[in-house]
Amino acid sequence: MNKTLLALALSAASISSASALDVTISLTNLTHGSHFTPLLISAHVDGQHLFELGSAASANLQAMAEGGDTSGLNTDLTNQNADSHNAAGLTTPGATESFSLMTQMSNTQLSVVGMVLPSNDGFVGLDAMTIPTEAGTYTYYLNAYDSGTEANDEIINGAGAPGAAGIPADPLGSGGTGASGVAGSDSNAMIHIHRGVIGDTDATGGASDLDSRVHRWLNPVARLVIEVN
Amino acid sequence: MKKMIGKTLIFSSLVIALTACSDRDDDMDSMDNQMYRIKITNLTNAQPLSPPVAMLHSESVSFWEIGEAASVALETLAEGGDGSVLLSLNAANPQHADTAALVPGASTEFTLEMEHSADNHLSVAGMLVNTNDAFSGVSAVNLDDLGSGHKMTFFSYVYDAGTEMNTESVGTIPGPVDGGEGFNAARDDVTSVVTFHSGVVSADDNHAASTLSEADKFDNPALRIEVFAL
C-alpha cells in the first residue's frame, strides 16, 4: 500500500515537472552605444517563428524592426497561447532585462526580438531555440540582424512606421542632422546578419546622422542567460 | 542542491583532517593544490596586448562586470595598459603579470596554482593598446568543471571600459601608433559602464582626425585563452 502511494506520488511529481518550466531569463545589451526598443521575449510552441533567417520578414516583424512596435508580434504569440514578457522600456547599453517566466508544457521554444536603436531596421534576435529542461544556468550570445525591409540610409528623421525611410531616434543623443544618406535598398531582402552601421564624424552633414565613434557595433550584441529552476 | 551539500561535507571533512595534522602546509601542497598552465594568444592584426595579468580567486572577486562602472584599477589597465593595480587589490591571491606586451600572433604561457576547490575562478586582462580604452580577457570564469589532465579554451571578446570617449585623437592613445596619454582619471565616455567594444573607426574609414589606420581594426574574438589543469 505504501509502495503504491509512493509510486503515485512520484509519477505525479514527474508529470508536474514536465508540465511547466520555471525559468529566470536575463538579457544584457552588450553594445556600447545602441539601445534596444522594449524587448519581446517569449516561450512558444514548436513550429512558430517571429522571424527566420533567409526568409522575408512578416509585416509584424517589419513593424518591430523599423519602429520597435511589437503589438503585431504579440498578437501572433497570444493567438498560439505563448508565455511572453514585454520589457517596460528601452534597454540601455550595458543594462540587463531580467524576469521570471512560468512556461506551459507546450511552449518549448524561446524567441527574442528588439530593435537596435538607432538603426533603420536592425534588431537583436533569437529564433525559436529549444529551452533547456535540465536545471542549470545556460548562457548564449545573440547577433544583430537586418530585417531586409528598409534601406540603411542612416538618416535620423523620426520615421518608425513600416515602409517609412529613416531612423526614429537616437536615445543616446549623439546623433547628427542633415545627412545625405548612406545606402540604397538592401541587396539581401531576406532576414540576414546586419552588416553594421557606417556613421561619420560630421554632426551637421555628411552621409550619415550616426556617429561612427559611437553607434557602430560588433557581434554579438546581447547575452542571454537562462536559469532553469 | 544535492551537489552543493556533498561538496560542503567534503570541505568540512578536509578542514577536520588538516587541523589534526602537524605539518599541514606540506600536506596541502602535495594533496590539495591544483596547478593550471595558462596560454594566451593574441589573435588581432596589429593590436599589441599590454602585458597581460592573470589571477586565481574565488567567486567573490571579479575584474569587471558588464553593465557596472569600471573600477579605477580596471580603468588603469584599459586606458594605460597597467594591470598592476588590478592585481594589488588581491595581492595574496595566486597571480601573474607578464613583463612585455603580447604582440599580435604571439603567445605567452605561465602557471598558477591554488588550493583545489569548486570555487576556483580565473581572471585575465590586457589592453588593446592602440585604442582609447579597449581591453580583452575573461572575468571570473569558473574552473570547477576543469578536471586534472583536461583543457578549457576561451575566446575572449573586446570590452570597452566606459571610462574614455573613443575619440581616436592624436595624443589619446598610449600604444605605439600614437604614443599618447594612458590613464586619466576623468571619465567622459557616452556610456559609463563596461560593455562590449564597438571597434575602432580609423582614418582609413573616413574618420579624418583618427590617429589609427585600418591596420588597427579588430573584431571579436581578440584572444584565445587556454587553461590546462595539470
CSV table of C-alpha atoms in Angstrom, one decimal:
chain,number,residue,atom,x,y,z
A,1,MET,CA,0.0,0.0,0.0
A,2,ASN,CA,2.8,2.4,1.0
A,3,LYS,CA,4.7,1.5,-2.1
A,4,THR,CA,1.7,2.2,-4.4
A,5,LEU,CA,1.2,5.6,-2.8
A,6,LEU,CA,4.9,6.4,-3.2
A,7,ALA,CA,4.8,5.4,-6.9
A,8,LEU,CA,1.7,7.5,-7.4
A,9,ALA,CA,3.3,10.5,-5.7
A,10,LEU,CA,6.5,10.1,-7.8
A,11,SER,CA,4.6,9.9,-11.1
A,12,ALA,CA,2.6,12.9,-10.1
A,13,ALA,CA,5.8,14.8,-9.4
A,14,SER,CA,7.3,13.9,-12.7
A,15,ILE,CA,4.2,14.9,-14.6
A,16,SER,CA,4.1,18.3,-12.8
A,17,SER,CA,7.8,19.0,-13.5
A,18,ALA,CA,7.2,18.2,-17.2
A,19,SER,CA,4.1,20.3,-17.5
A,20,ALA,CA,5.7,23.7,-16.8
A,21,LEU,CA,9.2,25.2,-16.7
A,22,ASP,CA,10.2,27.8,-14.2
A,23,VAL,CA,12.9,29.9,-15.8
A,24,THR,CA,14.6,33.2,-15.0
A,25,ILE,CA,15.8,35.0,-18.1
A,26,SER,CA,18.3,37.8,-18.3
A,27,LEU,CA,19.1,39.6,-21.5
A,28,THR,CA,22.0,42.1,-21.5
A,29,ASN,CA,22.6,44.8,-24.1
A,30,LEU,CA,26.4,44.4,-24.8
A,31,THR,CA,26.6,47.3,-27.2
A,32,HIS,CA,28.4,50.5,-26.3
A,33,GLY,CA,26.1,53.0,-28.0
A,34,SER,CA,22.9,51.3,-29.1
A,35,HIS,CA,19.6,50.9,-27.2
A,36,PHE,CA,17.1,48.0,-27.6
A,37,THR,CA,13.5,49.0,-28.0
A,38,PRO,CA,11.2,47.2,-25.5
A,39,LEU,CA,12.2,43.6,-25.8
A,40,LEU,CA,9.7,40.9,-26.6
A,41,ILE,CA,10.9,37.6,-25.1
A,42,SER,CA,8.6,34.7,-25.5
A,43,ALA,CA,8.2,30.9,-24.8
A,44,HIS,CA,6.0,29.5,-27.5
A,45,VAL,CA,5.1,26.3,-29.4
A,46,ASP,CA,7.4,24.4,-31.7
A,47,GLY,CA,6.8,25.5,-35.3
A,48,GLN,CA,6.1,29.1,-34.5
A,49,HIS,CA,8.7,31.8,-35.6
A,50,LEU,CA,8.8,35.5,-35.1
A,51,PHE,CA,11.4,35.5,-37.9
A,52,GLU,CA,13.5,33.1,-39.8
A,53,LEU,CA,17.0,33.7,-41.3
A,54,GLY,CA,16.9,33.7,-45.1
A,55,SER,CA,13.2,34.3,-45.2
A,56,ALA,CA,11.3,37.5,-45.8
A,57,ALA,CA,10.2,39.4,-42.7
A,58,SER,CA,6.5,39.3,-41.8
A,59,ALA,CA,4.7,42.6,-41.7
A,60,ASN,CA,4.7,42.3,-37.9
A,61,LEU,CA,8.4,41.7,-37.8
A,62,GLN,CA,9.0,44.7,-40.0
A,63,ALA,CA,7.0,46.9,-37.7
A,64,MET,CA,9.2,45.8,-34.8
A,65,ALA,CA,12.5,46.1,-36.8
A,66,GLU,CA,11.7,49.5,-38.3
A,67,GLY,CA,9.9,51.2,-35.4
A,68,GLY,CA,10.1,48.9,-32.3
A,69,ASP,CA,6.4,48.2,-32.5
A,70,THR,CA,5.8,44.6,-31.1
A,71,SER,CA,2.0,44.8,-30.9
A,72,GLY,CA,1.5,42.6,-34.1
A,73,LEU,CA,4.0,40.0,-32.9
A,74,ASN,CA,2.4,39.9,-29.5
A,75,THR,CA,-0.9,39.2,-31.2
A,76,ASP,CA,0.7,36.4,-33.2
A,77,LEU,CA,2.0,34.9,-29.9
A,78,THR,CA,-1.2,35.3,-27.9
A,79,ASN,CA,-3.0,33.5,-30.7
A,80,GLN,CA,-0.8,30.5,-30.1
A,81,ASN,CA,-1.0,30.7,-26.2
A,82,ALA,CA,2.6,31.8,-25.8
A,83,ASP,CA,4.1,32.8,-22.4
A,84,SER,CA,5.6,36.2,-23.2
A,85,HIS,CA,7.5,39.0,-21.4
A,86,ASN,CA,7.4,42.6,-22.7
A,87,ALA,CA,10.0,44.9,-21.4
A,88,ALA,CA,8.6,48.2,-20.0
A,89,GLY,CA,11.1,50.4,-21.7
A,90,LEU,CA,14.4,50.7,-23.6
A,91,THR,CA,17.3,48.5,-22.6
A,92,THR,CA,20.3,50.9,-22.4
A,93,PRO,CA,23.9,49.9,-23.3
A,94,GLY,CA,25.2,47.5,-20.6
A,95,ALA,CA,21.8,47.1,-19.0
A,96,THR,CA,20.0,43.8,-18.3
A,97,GLU,CA,16.3,43.0,-18.7
A,98,SER,CA,15.6,40.3,-16.1
A,99,PHE,CA,12.4,38.4,-15.3
A,100,SER,CA,10.9,35.1,-14.3
A,101,LEU,CA,8.7,33.1,-16.6
A,102,MET,CA,6.5,30.1,-16.0
A,103,THR,CA,6.0,28.3,-19.3
A,104,GLN,CA,3.3,25.9,-20.3
A,105,MET,CA,4.3,22.4,-21.3
A,106,SER,CA,3.7,23.0,-25.0
A,107,ASN,CA,5.8,26.2,-25.0
A,108,THR,CA,9.2,24.7,-25.5
A,109,GLN,CA,10.8,27.3,-27.8
A,110,LEU,CA,12.3,30.7,-26.9
A,111,SER,CA,12.3,33.7,-29.1
A,112,VAL,CA,13.7,37.2,-28.6
A,113,VAL,CA,13.3,40.4,-30.6
A,114,GLY,CA,14.0,44.1,-30.1
A,115,MET,CA,15.0,46.8,-32.5
A,116,VAL,CA,18.6,48.2,-32.3
A,117,LEU,CA,18.2,51.9,-32.0
A,118,PRO,CA,19.5,53.9,-33.8
A,119,SER,CA,19.3,51.8,-36.9
A,120,ASN,CA,17.0,51.6,-39.9
A,121,ASP,CA,15.8,48.1,-39.5
A,122,GLY,CA,18.3,46.3,-37.3
A,123,PHE,CA,17.2,44.0,-34.5
A,124,VAL,CA,18.6,41.7,-31.9
A,125,GLY,CA,17.1,38.3,-32.2
A,126,LEU,CA,16.8,34.7,-31.3
A,127,ASP,CA,14.6,32.4,-33.4
A,128,ALA,CA,12.9,29.6,-31.7
A,129,MET,CA,15.6,27.9,-29.6
A,130,THR,CA,14.6,24.9,-27.5
A,131,ILE,CA,14.6,25.9,-23.9
A,132,PRO,CA,16.8,23.6,-21.8
A,133,THR,CA,14.7,21.5,-19.3
A,134,GLU,CA,17.5,20.3,-17.0
A,135,ALA,CA,18.1,22.6,-14.0
A,136,GLY,CA,21.1,24.8,-14.5
A,137,THR,CA,22.4,28.1,-16.0
A,138,TYR,CA,22.8,28.5,-19.7
A,139,THR,CA,24.5,31.4,-21.5
A,140,TYR,CA,24.0,32.4,-25.1
A,141,TYR,CA,25.3,35.3,-27.3
A,142,LEU,CA,22.9,36.9,-29.8
A,143,ASN,CA,23.6,38.7,-33.0
A,144,ALA,CA,22.1,41.7,-34.7
A,145,TYR,CA,20.0,41.1,-37.8
A,146,ASP,CA,18.8,43.2,-40.6
A,147,SER,CA,15.1,42.7,-41.5
A,148,GLY,CA,15.8,43.4,-45.1
A,149,THR,CA,12.8,45.7,-45.4
A,150,GLU,CA,14.4,49.2,-45.3
A,151,ALA,CA,17.3,50.9,-46.9
A,152,ASN,CA,20.1,51.6,-44.3
A,153,ASP,CA,20.2,55.3,-45.1
A,154,GLU,CA,21.2,56.2,-41.5
A,155,ILE,CA,19.1,59.4,-41.6
A,156,ILE,CA,17.5,60.2,-38.3
A,157,ASN,CA,14.2,61.8,-39.2
A,158,GLY,CA,11.7,60.3,-36.7
A,159,ALA,CA,10.4,57.7,-39.1
A,160,GLY,CA,9.4,54.5,-37.4
A,161,ALA,CA,6.3,53.4,-39.4
A,162,PRO,CA,6.8,50.3,-41.6
A,163,GLY,CA,7.9,51.4,-45.0
A,164,ALA,CA,8.9,54.9,-44.0
A,165,ALA,CA,12.5,55.7,-44.7
A,166,GLY,CA,14.7,56.8,-41.8
A,167,ILE,CA,15.6,56.2,-38.2
A,168,PRO,CA,13.1,57.0,-35.4
A,169,ALA,CA,15.6,58.4,-32.9
A,170,ASP,CA,18.9,58.2,-31.1
A,171,PRO,CA,18.2,57.8,-27.4
A,172,LEU,CA,21.8,58.5,-26.6
A,173,GLY,CA,21.6,61.9,-28.1
A,174,SER,CA,24.8,61.5,-30.1
A,175,GLY,CA,23.2,61.6,-33.5
A,176,GLY,CA,23.5,64.3,-36.1
A,177,THR,CA,21.3,66.0,-38.6
A,178,GLY,CA,21.4,66.9,-42.3
A,179,ALA,CA,22.8,63.7,-43.6
A,180,SER,CA,22.5,63.0,-47.3
A,181,GLY,CA,22.0,59.2,-46.8
A,182,VAL,CA,24.3,56.2,-46.8
A,183,ALA,CA,22.8,53.3,-48.6
A,184,GLY,CA,20.0,52.3,-51.0
A,185,SER,CA,17.8,49.3,-50.5
A,186,ASP,CA,19.4,46.1,-49.2
A,187,SER,CA,20.9,43.7,-51.7
A,188,ASN,CA,19.5,40.9,-49.5
A,189,ALA,CA,15.8,41.4,-48.9
A,190,MET,CA,15.7,38.3,-46.7
A,191,ILE,CA,16.5,38.5,-43.0
A,192,HIS,CA,20.3,38.4,-42.6
A,193,ILE,CA,23.1,39.3,-40.3
A,194,HIS,CA,23.3,43.1,-40.1
A,195,ARG,CA,26.4,44.5,-41.8
A,196,GLY,CA,26.7,47.2,-39.1
A,197,VAL,CA,26.3,50.9,-39.5
A,198,ILE,CA,28.8,53.3,-41.1
A,199,GLY,CA,28.3,56.6,-39.4
A,200,ASP,CA,30.5,59.6,-39.8
A,201,THR,CA,32.0,62.4,-37.7
A,202,ASP,CA,30.0,65.2,-39.2
A,203,ALA,CA,27.2,66.2,-36.8
A,204,THR,CA,25.5,68.5,-39.3
A,205,GLY,CA,26.0,66.9,-42.6
A,206,GLY,CA,27.9,64.1,-44.3
A,207,ALA,CA,26.3,60.9,-45.4
A,208,SER,CA,25.1,59.6,-42.0
A,209,ASP,CA,23.4,61.1,-39.0
A,210,LEU,CA,25.0,58.3,-36.9
A,211,ASP,CA,28.4,58.9,-35.2
A,212,SER,CA,31.0,56.3,-36.4
A,213,ARG,CA,32.7,56.6,-33.0
A,214,VAL,CA,29.5,55.8,-31.0
A,215,HIS,CA,26.9,53.9,-32.9
A,216,ARG,CA,28.8,51.1,-34.5
A,217,TRP,CA,28.6,47.6,-33.0
A,218,LEU,CA,30.4,44.3,-33.4
A,219,ASN,CA,28.6,41.0,-32.9
A,220,PRO,CA,27.5,39.6,-30.6
A,221,VAL,CA,25.2,42.4,-29.3
A,222,ALA,CA,23.4,40.6,-26.5
A,223,ARG,CA,24.0,38.0,-23.8
A,224,LEU,CA,21.1,35.8,-22.9
A,225,VAL,CA,21.2,33.8,-19.6
A,226,ILE,CA,18.6,31.2,-18.9
A,227,GLU,CA,18.4,29.8,-15.4
A,228,VAL,CA,16.2,26.7,-15.4
A,229,ASN,CA,14.9,26.3,-11.8
B,1,MET,CA,21.3,21.3,-4.4
B,2,LYS,CA,22.4,17.7,-3.7
B,3,LYS,CA,25.7,18.5,-5.3
B,4,MET,CA,26.3,21.5,-3.1
B,5,ILE,CA,25.6,19.6,0.1
B,6,GLY,CA,28.1,17.0,-1.0
B,7,LYS,CA,30.8,19.5,-1.6
B,8,THR,CA,30.2,21.2,1.7
B,9,LEU,CA,30.6,17.9,3.5
B,10,ILE,CA,33.8,17.1,1.7
B,11,PHE,CA,35.1,20.6,2.6
B,12,SER,CA,34.2,20.1,6.3
B,13,SER,CA,36.0,16.8,6.5
B,14,LEU,CA,39.1,18.3,4.9
B,15,VAL,CA,39.2,21.0,7.5
B,16,ILE,CA,38.9,18.5,10.2
B,17,ALA,CA,41.7,16.3,8.8
B,18,LEU,CA,44.0,19.3,8.4
B,19,THR,CA,43.6,20.6,11.9
B,20,ALA,CA,44.6,17.2,13.2
B,21,CYS,CA,47.8,17.3,11.2
B,22,SER,CA,51.1,18.8,12.4
B,23,ASP,CA,52.7,19.8,9.1
B,24,ARG,CA,49.6,20.8,7.2
B,25,ASP,CA,51.2,23.2,4.8
B,26,ASP,CA,53.2,20.3,3.2
B,27,ASP,CA,50.1,18.2,3.0
B,28,MET,CA,48.2,21.0,1.3
B,29,ASP,CA,50.8,21.4,-1.3
B,30,SER,CA,51.1,17.8,-2.1
B,31,MET,CA,47.5,16.8,-1.8
B,32,ASP,CA,45.2,19.7,-2.4
B,33,ASN,CA,46.7,22.1,-4.8
B,34,GLN,CA,45.7,22.4,-8.4
B,35,MET,CA,48.2,23.7,-10.9
B,36,TYR,CA,46.9,25.5,-14.0
B,37,ARG,CA,49.0,26.2,-17.1
B,38,ILE,CA,47.6,29.2,-18.9
B,39,LYS,CA,48.4,30.1,-22.5
B,40,ILE,CA,47.2,33.4,-24.1
B,41,THR,CA,47.4,34.0,-27.8
B,42,ASN,CA,46.9,37.5,-29.4
B,43,LEU,CA,44.5,37.0,-32.4
B,44,THR,CA,44.4,40.6,-33.6
B,45,ASN,CA,46.1,42.1,-36.7
B,46,ALA,CA,48.0,45.0,-35.1
B,47,GLN,CA,46.9,45.5,-31.6
B,48,PRO,CA,49.7,44.7,-29.1
B,49,LEU,CA,48.1,43.5,-25.8
B,50,SER,CA,49.6,45.3,-22.8
B,51,PRO,CA,51.5,42.9,-20.5
B,52,PRO,CA,48.6,40.5,-19.6
B,53,VAL,CA,47.7,39.9,-15.9
B,54,ALA,CA,46.0,36.9,-14.5
B,55,MET,CA,44.7,35.8,-11.1
B,56,LEU,CA,43.1,32.8,-9.5
B,57,HIS,CA,40.4,33.7,-7.0
B,58,SER,CA,37.0,32.8,-5.5
B,59,GLU,CA,33.6,33.8,-7.0
B,60,SER,CA,33.5,36.9,-4.8
B,61,VAL,CA,36.2,38.6,-6.9
B,62,SER,CA,35.9,39.9,-10.4
B,63,PHE,CA,38.0,42.1,-12.7
B,64,TRP,CA,34.8,43.6,-14.2
B,65,GLU,CA,31.1,43.1,-14.7
B,66,ILE,CA,29.2,44.1,-17.8
B,67,GLY,CA,26.8,46.9,-17.0
B,68,GLU,CA,28.7,48.1,-14.0
B,69,ALA,CA,31.1,51.1,-13.8
B,70,ALA,CA,34.8,50.1,-14.2
B,71,SER,CA,36.9,50.1,-11.0
B,72,VAL,CA,39.8,52.6,-11.1
B,73,ALA,CA,42.0,49.5,-11.2
B,74,LEU,CA,40.3,48.3,-14.4
B,75,GLU,CA,40.4,51.9,-15.8
B,76,THR,CA,44.1,52.0,-15.2
B,77,LEU,CA,44.6,48.8,-17.3
B,78,ALA,CA,42.1,49.7,-20.0
B,79,GLU,CA,43.4,53.3,-20.6
B,80,GLY,CA,47.1,52.8,-19.9
B,81,GLY,CA,47.8,49.1,-20.1
B,82,ASP,CA,48.9,48.9,-16.4
B,83,GLY,CA,47.4,45.8,-14.8
B,84,SER,CA,49.4,46.1,-11.5
B,85,VAL,CA,46.6,47.8,-9.6
B,86,LEU,CA,44.1,45.1,-10.5
B,87,LEU,CA,46.5,42.5,-9.1
B,88,SER,CA,47.3,44.6,-6.0
B,89,LEU,CA,43.7,44.6,-4.9
B,90,ASN,CA,44.0,40.9,-4.1
B,91,ALA,CA,47.8,40.7,-3.6
B,92,ALA,CA,47.5,37.4,-1.6
B,93,ASN,CA,45.9,35.6,-4.5
B,94,PRO,CA,47.9,33.5,-6.9
B,95,GLN,CA,48.7,35.9,-9.8
B,96,HIS,CA,50.9,36.6,-12.7
B,97,ALA,CA,52.0,39.6,-14.7
B,98,ASP,CA,53.8,39.4,-18.0
B,99,THR,CA,56.7,41.7,-18.3
B,100,ALA,CA,56.3,42.6,-22.0
B,101,ALA,CA,53.4,43.4,-24.4
B,102,LEU,CA,52.0,40.4,-26.2
B,103,VAL,CA,52.3,41.3,-29.8
B,104,PRO,CA,49.8,40.1,-32.5
B,105,GLY,CA,50.3,36.4,-33.3
B,106,ALA,CA,52.4,35.7,-30.2
B,107,SER,CA,51.6,33.5,-27.3
B,108,THR,CA,52.6,33.6,-23.6
B,109,GLU,CA,52.4,30.8,-21.1
B,110,PHE,CA,52.7,30.6,-17.4
B,111,THR,CA,51.4,28.5,-14.5
B,112,LEU,CA,49.4,29.4,-11.4
B,113,GLU,CA,48.3,27.2,-8.6
B,114,MET,CA,45.7,27.3,-6.0
B,115,GLU,CA,44.2,25.0,-3.4
B,116,HIS,CA,41.8,22.7,-5.1
B,117,SER,CA,38.2,23.9,-4.8
B,118,ALA,CA,35.0,24.1,-6.7
B,119,ASP,CA,35.2,27.8,-6.2
B,120,ASN,CA,38.4,28.3,-8.3
B,121,HIS,CA,37.9,31.1,-10.7
B,122,LEU,CA,40.2,32.7,-13.3
B,123,SER,CA,40.5,36.3,-14.5
B,124,VAL,CA,42.8,37.5,-17.3
B,125,ALA,CA,43.1,41.0,-18.7
B,126,GLY,CA,45.2,43.1,-21.1
B,127,MET,CA,44.6,46.4,-23.0
B,128,LEU,CA,44.5,46.6,-26.8
B,129,VAL,CA,47.0,49.4,-26.6
B,130,ASN,CA,46.2,51.1,-29.9
B,131,THR,CA,42.7,52.2,-28.6
B,132,ASN,CA,41.3,54.6,-26.1
B,133,ASP,CA,40.0,52.1,-23.5
B,134,ALA,CA,39.6,48.7,-25.1
B,135,PHE,CA,40.6,45.6,-23.3
B,136,SER,CA,40.1,41.8,-23.6
B,137,GLY,CA,40.3,38.8,-21.3
B,138,VAL,CA,38.0,36.8,-19.0
B,139,SER,CA,36.5,37.9,-15.7
B,140,ALA,CA,35.8,35.2,-13.1
B,141,VAL,CA,35.3,32.2,-15.3
B,142,ASN,CA,34.6,29.1,-13.2
B,143,LEU,CA,37.2,26.3,-13.4
B,144,ASP,CA,35.1,23.9,-11.4
B,145,ASP,CA,34.4,21.7,-14.5
B,146,LEU,CA,38.1,21.5,-15.4
B,147,GLY,CA,39.4,18.2,-14.2
B,148,SER,CA,43.1,17.4,-13.9
B,149,GLY,CA,44.5,16.5,-17.3
B,150,HIS,CA,41.9,18.5,-19.2
B,151,LYS,CA,41.8,21.8,-21.0
B,152,MET,CA,39.3,24.6,-21.4
B,153,THR,CA,39.6,27.2,-24.2
B,154,PHE,CA,38.1,30.7,-24.1
B,155,PHE,CA,37.9,33.0,-27.0
B,156,SER,CA,37.6,36.4,-25.4
B,157,TYR,CA,35.6,39.4,-26.6
B,158,VAL,CA,36.8,43.0,-26.7
B,159,TYR,CA,35.4,45.2,-24.0
B,160,ASP,CA,35.1,49.0,-23.6
B,161,ALA,CA,35.8,50.2,-20.1
B,162,GLY,CA,33.3,53.1,-20.5
B,163,THR,CA,35.8,55.5,-19.0
B,164,GLU,CA,37.2,57.3,-22.0
B,165,MET,CA,35.5,58.5,-25.2
B,166,ASN,CA,36.6,56.7,-28.3
B,167,THR,CA,37.9,59.8,-30.0
B,168,GLU,CA,41.0,58.0,-31.5
B,169,SER,CA,42.5,61.5,-31.4
B,170,VAL,CA,46.2,62.2,-31.6
B,171,GLY,CA,47.7,62.1,-28.1
B,172,THR,CA,44.9,60.0,-26.5
B,173,ILE,CA,46.2,56.5,-27.3
B,174,PRO,CA,49.2,55.0,-25.4
B,175,GLY,CA,50.1,52.3,-28.0
B,176,PRO,CA,53.0,52.6,-30.5
B,177,VAL,CA,50.9,54.2,-33.3
B,178,ASP,CA,50.4,57.3,-31.2
B,179,GLY,CA,52.5,57.2,-28.0
B,180,GLY,CA,49.8,59.4,-26.3
B,181,GLU,CA,48.2,59.6,-22.9
B,182,GLY,CA,47.5,56.5,-20.9
B,183,PHE,CA,45.4,56.6,-17.7
B,184,ASN,CA,43.5,59.8,-17.0
B,185,ALA,CA,41.1,59.8,-14.0
B,186,ALA,CA,38.5,61.9,-15.9
B,187,ARG,CA,35.5,59.9,-17.3
B,188,ASP,CA,33.9,61.2,-20.4
B,189,ASP,CA,32.5,58.2,-22.3
B,190,VAL,CA,29.0,58.2,-23.8
B,191,THR,CA,28.3,55.0,-21.9
B,192,SER,CA,29.8,54.9,-18.4
B,193,VAL,CA,29.6,51.2,-17.7
B,194,VAL,CA,31.6,48.2,-19.1
B,195,THR,CA,30.2,46.9,-22.4
B,196,PHE,CA,31.5,45.2,-25.5
B,197,HIS,CA,33.6,47.4,-27.7
B,198,SER,CA,32.2,48.7,-31.0
B,199,GLY,CA,35.5,48.5,-32.8
B,200,VAL,CA,37.8,51.3,-33.9
B,201,VAL,CA,36.9,53.5,-36.9
B,202,SER,CA,40.4,54.7,-38.2
B,203,ALA,CA,41.4,57.4,-40.6
B,204,ASP,CA,41.1,54.9,-43.4
B,205,ASP,CA,37.4,54.7,-42.7
B,206,ASN,CA,36.5,58.3,-43.0
B,207,HIS,CA,37.4,59.5,-39.5
B,208,ALA,CA,40.0,62.1,-40.6
B,209,ALA,CA,41.1,63.0,-37.1
B,210,SER,CA,41.8,59.4,-36.1
B,211,THR,CA,45.4,58.6,-35.4
B,212,LEU,CA,44.6,54.9,-36.2
B,213,SER,CA,44.7,53.2,-39.5
B,214,GLU,CA,42.8,50.3,-41.0
B,215,ALA,CA,45.6,48.0,-39.6
B,216,ASP,CA,44.4,48.7,-36.1
B,217,LYS,CA,40.9,47.4,-36.6
B,218,PHE,CA,39.8,44.3,-34.8
B,219,ASP,CA,36.8,42.0,-34.5
B,220,ASN,CA,35.6,39.5,-31.9
B,221,PRO,CA,37.3,37.5,-30.5
B,222,ALA,CA,40.6,39.0,-29.8
B,223,LEU,CA,42.4,36.5,-27.6
B,224,ARG,CA,42.5,32.7,-27.2
B,225,ILE,CA,43.0,31.8,-23.6
B,226,GLU,CA,43.7,28.1,-23.0
B,227,VAL,CA,43.7,26.7,-19.5
B,228,PHE,CA,45.3,23.3,-18.8
B,229,ALA,CA,44.7,21.7,-15.4
B,230,LEU,CA,47.9,19.8,-14.7
